[in-house]
XYZ file of C-alpha atoms in Angstrom:
154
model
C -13.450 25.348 -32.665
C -12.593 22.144 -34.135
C -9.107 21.941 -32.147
C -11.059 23.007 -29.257
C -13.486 19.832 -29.075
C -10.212 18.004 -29.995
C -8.625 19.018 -26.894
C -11.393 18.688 -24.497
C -11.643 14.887 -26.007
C -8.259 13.852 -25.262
C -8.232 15.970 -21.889
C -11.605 13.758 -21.322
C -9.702 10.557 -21.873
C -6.496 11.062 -20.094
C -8.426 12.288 -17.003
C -10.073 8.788 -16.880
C -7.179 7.231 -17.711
C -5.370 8.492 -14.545
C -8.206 7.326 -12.533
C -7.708 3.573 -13.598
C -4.564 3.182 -12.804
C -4.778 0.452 -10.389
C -7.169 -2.678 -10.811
C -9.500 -2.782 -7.590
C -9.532 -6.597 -6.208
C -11.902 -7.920 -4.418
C -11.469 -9.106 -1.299
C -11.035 -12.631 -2.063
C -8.452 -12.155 -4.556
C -6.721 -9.804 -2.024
C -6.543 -12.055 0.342
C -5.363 -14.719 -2.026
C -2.664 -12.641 -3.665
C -1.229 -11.873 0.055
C 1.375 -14.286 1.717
C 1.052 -12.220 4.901
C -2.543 -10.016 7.015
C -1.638 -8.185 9.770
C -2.623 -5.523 11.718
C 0.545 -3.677 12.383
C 1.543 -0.461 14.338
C 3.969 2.269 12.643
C 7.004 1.993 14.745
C 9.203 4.252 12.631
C 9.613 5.681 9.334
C 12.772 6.477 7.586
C 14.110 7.747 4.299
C 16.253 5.682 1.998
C 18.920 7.812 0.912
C 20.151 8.011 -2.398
C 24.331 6.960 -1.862
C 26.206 4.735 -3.339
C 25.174 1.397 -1.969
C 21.358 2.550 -2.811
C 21.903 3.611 -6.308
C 20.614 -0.096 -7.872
C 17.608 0.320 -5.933
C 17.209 4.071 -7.458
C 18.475 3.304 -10.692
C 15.514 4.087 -12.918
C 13.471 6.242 -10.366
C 12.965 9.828 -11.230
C 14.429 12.532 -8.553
C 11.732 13.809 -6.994
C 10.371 10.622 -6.416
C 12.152 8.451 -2.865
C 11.730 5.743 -0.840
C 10.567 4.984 2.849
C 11.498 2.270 4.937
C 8.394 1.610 7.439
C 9.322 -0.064 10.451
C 5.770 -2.118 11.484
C 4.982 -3.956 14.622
C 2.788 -6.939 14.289
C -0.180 -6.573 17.081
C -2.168 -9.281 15.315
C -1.634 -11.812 12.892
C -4.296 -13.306 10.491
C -2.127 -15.039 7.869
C 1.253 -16.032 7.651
C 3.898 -16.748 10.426
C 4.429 -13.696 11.625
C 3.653 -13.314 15.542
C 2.491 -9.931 17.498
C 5.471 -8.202 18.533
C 7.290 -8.884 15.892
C 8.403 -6.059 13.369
C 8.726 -5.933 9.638
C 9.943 -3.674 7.027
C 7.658 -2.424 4.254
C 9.722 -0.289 1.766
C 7.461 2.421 0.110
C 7.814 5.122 -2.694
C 7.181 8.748 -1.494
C 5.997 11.452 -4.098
C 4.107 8.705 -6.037
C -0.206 8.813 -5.956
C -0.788 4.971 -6.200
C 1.754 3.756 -3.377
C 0.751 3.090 0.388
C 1.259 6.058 2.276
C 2.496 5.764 6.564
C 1.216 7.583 9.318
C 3.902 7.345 12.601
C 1.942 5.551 15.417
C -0.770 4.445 13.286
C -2.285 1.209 13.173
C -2.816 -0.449 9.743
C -4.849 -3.802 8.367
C -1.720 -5.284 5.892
C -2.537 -7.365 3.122
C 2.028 -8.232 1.857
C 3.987 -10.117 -0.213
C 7.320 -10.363 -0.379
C 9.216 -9.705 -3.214
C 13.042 -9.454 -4.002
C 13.029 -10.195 -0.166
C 11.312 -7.106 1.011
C 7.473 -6.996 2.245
C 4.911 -4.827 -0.079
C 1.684 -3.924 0.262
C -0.680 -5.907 -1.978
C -2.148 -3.541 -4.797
C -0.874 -0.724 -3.297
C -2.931 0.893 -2.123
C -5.355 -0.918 -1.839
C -3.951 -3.310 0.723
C -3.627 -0.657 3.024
C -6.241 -0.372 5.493
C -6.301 2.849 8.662
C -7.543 1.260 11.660
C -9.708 3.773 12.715
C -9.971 4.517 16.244
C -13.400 2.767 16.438
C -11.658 -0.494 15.271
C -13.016 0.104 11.663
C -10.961 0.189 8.552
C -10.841 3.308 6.300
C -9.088 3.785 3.295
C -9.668 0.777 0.669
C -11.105 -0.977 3.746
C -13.954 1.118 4.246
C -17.132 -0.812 5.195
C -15.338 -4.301 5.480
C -15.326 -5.615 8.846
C -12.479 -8.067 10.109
C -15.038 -10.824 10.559
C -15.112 -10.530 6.375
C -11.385 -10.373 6.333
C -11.100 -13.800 8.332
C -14.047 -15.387 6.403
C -11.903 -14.642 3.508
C -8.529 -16.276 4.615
C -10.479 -19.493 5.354
């Protein structure tokens, strides 16, 4: 019985463990810790093969775990030089919970930095946002309205 408790404890723990894995910003310090906002369109999105030339990039990344290439198309830009029409690459991990997941022809509210000269979503997921077909955001976004988001870039 003792073991029993024991292991419903540390189940208890690691379960909320897993939940906390990524800090939740608000959406000040979002904004602030993103170089580049856009609302982008999914163009195209394409698997990085593992070959030779990719193997530094896969290096320490598990097998069943990849990454995407997102080709994005600007359709508005609230921070950064960026102009609509314009497309960017966002690479993202597939098979991994916490990273920012693509839909093909979807539109998106970005919140990206660039690092080692790619674009990333800012606390992926979290800066992330479906444009919903109402012109809302879901996701991380839910219940924000762009009129917040520009407040906040100000």
């Amino acid at each position: 019985m003792k073991y029993l408790i024991l292991a419903v404890i540390c189940l208890g723990i690691l379960s909320t463990g897993v939940h906390a894995m990524i800090e939740t910003l608000n959406l000040d310090e979002l904004v602030g810790r993103s170089e580049l906002i856009v609302t982008g369109k999914v163009k195209a999105i394409k698997p990085l093969p593992r070959t030779p030339e990719t193997a530094a990039i896969y290096a320490d990344l598990p097998e069943q775990l990849s990454f995407l290439d997102n080709e994005i198309e600007v359709v508005e830009s609230c921070k950064g030089s960026l102009k609509a029409g314009e497309k960017l690459n966002i690479r993202t991990l597939s098979g991994f919970e916490d990273s920012s997941a693509f839909a093909a022809d979807r539109t998106y509210m970005l919140f990206l930095a660039t690092r080692d000269g790619q674009y990333e979503v800012v606390n992926s997921p979290q800066g992330c946002w479906p444009v919903e077909e109402d012109g809302k955001f879901g996701g991380m976004g839910f219940e924000t309205t762009m009129e917040q988001v520009r407040a906040a870039i100000k």
